[in-house]
Coordinates of C-alpha atoms in Angstrom, one line a residue:
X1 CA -42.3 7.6 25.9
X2 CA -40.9 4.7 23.3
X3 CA -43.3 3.0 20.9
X4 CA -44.1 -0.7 21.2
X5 CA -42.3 -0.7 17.9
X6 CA -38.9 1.2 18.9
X7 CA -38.8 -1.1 22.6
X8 CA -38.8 -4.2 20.5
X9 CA -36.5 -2.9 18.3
X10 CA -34.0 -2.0 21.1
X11 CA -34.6 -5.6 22.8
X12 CA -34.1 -6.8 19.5
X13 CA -30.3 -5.0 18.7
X14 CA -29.4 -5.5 22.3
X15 CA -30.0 -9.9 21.7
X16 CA -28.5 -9.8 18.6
X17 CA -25.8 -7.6 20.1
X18 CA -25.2 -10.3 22.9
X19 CA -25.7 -13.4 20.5
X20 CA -22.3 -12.3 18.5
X21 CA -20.6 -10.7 21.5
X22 CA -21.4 -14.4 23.0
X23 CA -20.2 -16.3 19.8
X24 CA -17.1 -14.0 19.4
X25 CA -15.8 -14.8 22.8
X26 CA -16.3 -18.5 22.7
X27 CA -14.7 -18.3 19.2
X28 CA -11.7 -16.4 20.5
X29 CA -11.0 -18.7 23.5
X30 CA -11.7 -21.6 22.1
X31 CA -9.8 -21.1 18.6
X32 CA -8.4 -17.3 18.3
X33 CA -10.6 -16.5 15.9
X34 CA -13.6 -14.2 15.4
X35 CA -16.6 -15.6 13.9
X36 CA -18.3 -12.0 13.5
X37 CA -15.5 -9.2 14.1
X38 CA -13.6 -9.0 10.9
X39 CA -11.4 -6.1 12.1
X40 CA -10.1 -8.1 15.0
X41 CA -9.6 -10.8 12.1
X42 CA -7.6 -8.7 9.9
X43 CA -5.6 -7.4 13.1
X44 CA -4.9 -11.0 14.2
X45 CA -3.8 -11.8 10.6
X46 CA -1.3 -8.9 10.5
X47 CA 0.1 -9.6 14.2
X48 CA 0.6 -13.1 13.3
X49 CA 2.4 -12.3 10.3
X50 CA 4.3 -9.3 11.6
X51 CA 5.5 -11.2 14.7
X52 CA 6.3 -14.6 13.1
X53 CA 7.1 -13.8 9.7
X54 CA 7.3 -15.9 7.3
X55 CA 7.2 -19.5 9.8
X56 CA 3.3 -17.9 10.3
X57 CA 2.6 -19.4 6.4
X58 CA 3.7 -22.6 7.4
X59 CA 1.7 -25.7 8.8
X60 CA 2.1 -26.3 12.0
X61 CA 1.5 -22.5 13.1
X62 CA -2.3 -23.2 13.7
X63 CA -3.1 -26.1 13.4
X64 CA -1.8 -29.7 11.6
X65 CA -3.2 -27.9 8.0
X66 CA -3.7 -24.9 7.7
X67 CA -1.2 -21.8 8.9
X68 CA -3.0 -19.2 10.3
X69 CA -2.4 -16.3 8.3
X70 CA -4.5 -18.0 5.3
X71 CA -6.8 -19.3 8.3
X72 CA -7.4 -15.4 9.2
X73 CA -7.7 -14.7 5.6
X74 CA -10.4 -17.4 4.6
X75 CA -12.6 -16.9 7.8
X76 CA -12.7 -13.0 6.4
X77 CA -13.5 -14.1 2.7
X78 CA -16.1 -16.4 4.2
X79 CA -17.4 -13.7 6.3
X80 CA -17.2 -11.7 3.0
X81 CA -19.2 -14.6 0.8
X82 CA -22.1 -14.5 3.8
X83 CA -22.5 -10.5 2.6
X84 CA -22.7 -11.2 -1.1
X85 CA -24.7 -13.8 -0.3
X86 CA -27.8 -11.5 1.1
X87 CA -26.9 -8.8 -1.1
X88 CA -27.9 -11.3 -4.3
X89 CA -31.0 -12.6 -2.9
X90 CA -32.4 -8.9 -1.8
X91 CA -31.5 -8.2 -5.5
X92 CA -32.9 -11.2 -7.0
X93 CA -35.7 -12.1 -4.6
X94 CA -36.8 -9.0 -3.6
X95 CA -39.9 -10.1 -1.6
X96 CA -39.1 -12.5 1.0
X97 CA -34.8 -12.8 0.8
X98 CA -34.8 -12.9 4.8
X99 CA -37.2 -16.2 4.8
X100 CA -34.4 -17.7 2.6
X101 CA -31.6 -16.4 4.8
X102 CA -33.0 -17.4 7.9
X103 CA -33.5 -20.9 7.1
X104 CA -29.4 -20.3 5.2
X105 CA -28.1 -19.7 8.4
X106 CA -30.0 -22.2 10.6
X107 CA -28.3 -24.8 8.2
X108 CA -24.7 -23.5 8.3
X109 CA -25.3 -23.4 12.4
X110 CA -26.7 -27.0 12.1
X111 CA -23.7 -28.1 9.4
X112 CA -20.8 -26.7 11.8
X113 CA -22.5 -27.9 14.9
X114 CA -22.3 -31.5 12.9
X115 CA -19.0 -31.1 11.2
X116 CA -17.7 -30.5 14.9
X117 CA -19.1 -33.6 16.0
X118 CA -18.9 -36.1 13.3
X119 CA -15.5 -35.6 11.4
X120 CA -11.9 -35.6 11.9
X121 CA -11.1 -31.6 10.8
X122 CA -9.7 -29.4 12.6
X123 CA -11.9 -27.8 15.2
X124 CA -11.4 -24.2 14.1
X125 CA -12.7 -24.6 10.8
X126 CA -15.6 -24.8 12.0
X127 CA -15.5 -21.3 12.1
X128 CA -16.0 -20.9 8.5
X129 CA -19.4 -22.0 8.0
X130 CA -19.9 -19.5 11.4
X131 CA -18.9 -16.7 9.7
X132 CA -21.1 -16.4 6.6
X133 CA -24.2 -16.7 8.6
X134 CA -22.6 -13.3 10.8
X135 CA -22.3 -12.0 7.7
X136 CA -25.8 -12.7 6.5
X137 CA -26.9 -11.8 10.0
X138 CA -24.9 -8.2 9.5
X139 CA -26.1 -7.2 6.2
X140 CA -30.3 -8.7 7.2
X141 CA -29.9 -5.9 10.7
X142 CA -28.2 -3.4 8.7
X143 CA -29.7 -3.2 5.4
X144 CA -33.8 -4.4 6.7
X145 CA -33.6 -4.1 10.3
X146 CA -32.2 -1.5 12.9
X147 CA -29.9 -0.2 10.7
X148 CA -26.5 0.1 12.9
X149 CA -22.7 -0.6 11.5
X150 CA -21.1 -2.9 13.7
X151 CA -17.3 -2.8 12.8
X152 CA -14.7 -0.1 11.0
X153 CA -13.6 -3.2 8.2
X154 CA -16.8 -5.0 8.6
X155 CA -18.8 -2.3 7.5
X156 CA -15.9 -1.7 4.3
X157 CA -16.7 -5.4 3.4
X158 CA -20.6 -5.3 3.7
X159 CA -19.9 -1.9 1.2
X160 CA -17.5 -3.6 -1.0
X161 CA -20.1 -6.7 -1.2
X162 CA -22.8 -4.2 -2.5
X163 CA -20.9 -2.8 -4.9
X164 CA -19.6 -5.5 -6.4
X165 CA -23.4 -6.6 -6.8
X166 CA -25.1 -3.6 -7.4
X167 CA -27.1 -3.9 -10.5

């Protein structure tokens, strides 16, 4: 029979498991982007590109700004930055770095919730203050917590984030 410990862990992965398979979808309808699945990212990126060529660079492909190939691409550097991000406060805050993150992320939540309501941007780039929390989120559950890769290029970007701060 499961320890305490281990069930809560499970229930644990399996709400965190639903929370991004729940933001993923309503990012995806809503803008066709993933907010926590950088390999769907990166295969968006390369469809778009590969079936509209070059017109995919240029305004008016997305949205009234920004083209979505670059749109793909800075959702995945964003997602990226949200890696880094934990990876430098586990280094230089070695204590309590997930106290810091947690309030992080309840702040880029609270920001895109706000910038959604309150300006005139885009809707979709809302998206980008999403995906640095996932990314924080990823790296806090696989580095401290259950320990489980979610994603073939999201787990090469949480490895390429820890290299490039490895001490």
């Amino acid at each position: 029979m499961a320890s305490v410990r281990t069930r809560i862990r499970f229930l644990f992965a399996f709400v965190l498991s639903f929370t991004t398979g729940w933001v993923d979808m309503v990012c995806y309808i809503r803008y066709s982007v993933f907010a926590t699945m950088m390999t769907g990212n990166l295969l968006m990126m390369c469809v778009t590109l590969g079936t509209s060529g070059f017109q995919a660079m240029k305004a008016n492909s997305g949205d009234d700004i920004m083209p979505d190939v670059p749109f793909y691409g800075i959702t995945i550097a964003m997602y990226f930055l949200g890696t880094v991000t934990y990876r430098l406060l586990e280094h230089f805050v070695p204590s309590r770095p997930t106290a810091i993150l947690a309030l992080l992320i309840f702040c880029l939540v609270f920001g895109e919730e706000v910038a959604l309501n309150a300006t005139d941007i885009p809707s979709r780039w809302c998206v980008w203050m999403l995906a640095p929390a996932f990314g924080i989120q990823n790296s806090v559950v696989t580095r401290k917590g259950i320990s489980v890769a979610t994603a073939f290029v999201t787990g090469h970007l949480h490895s390429i984030g820890y290299i490039c701060t490895n001490q």
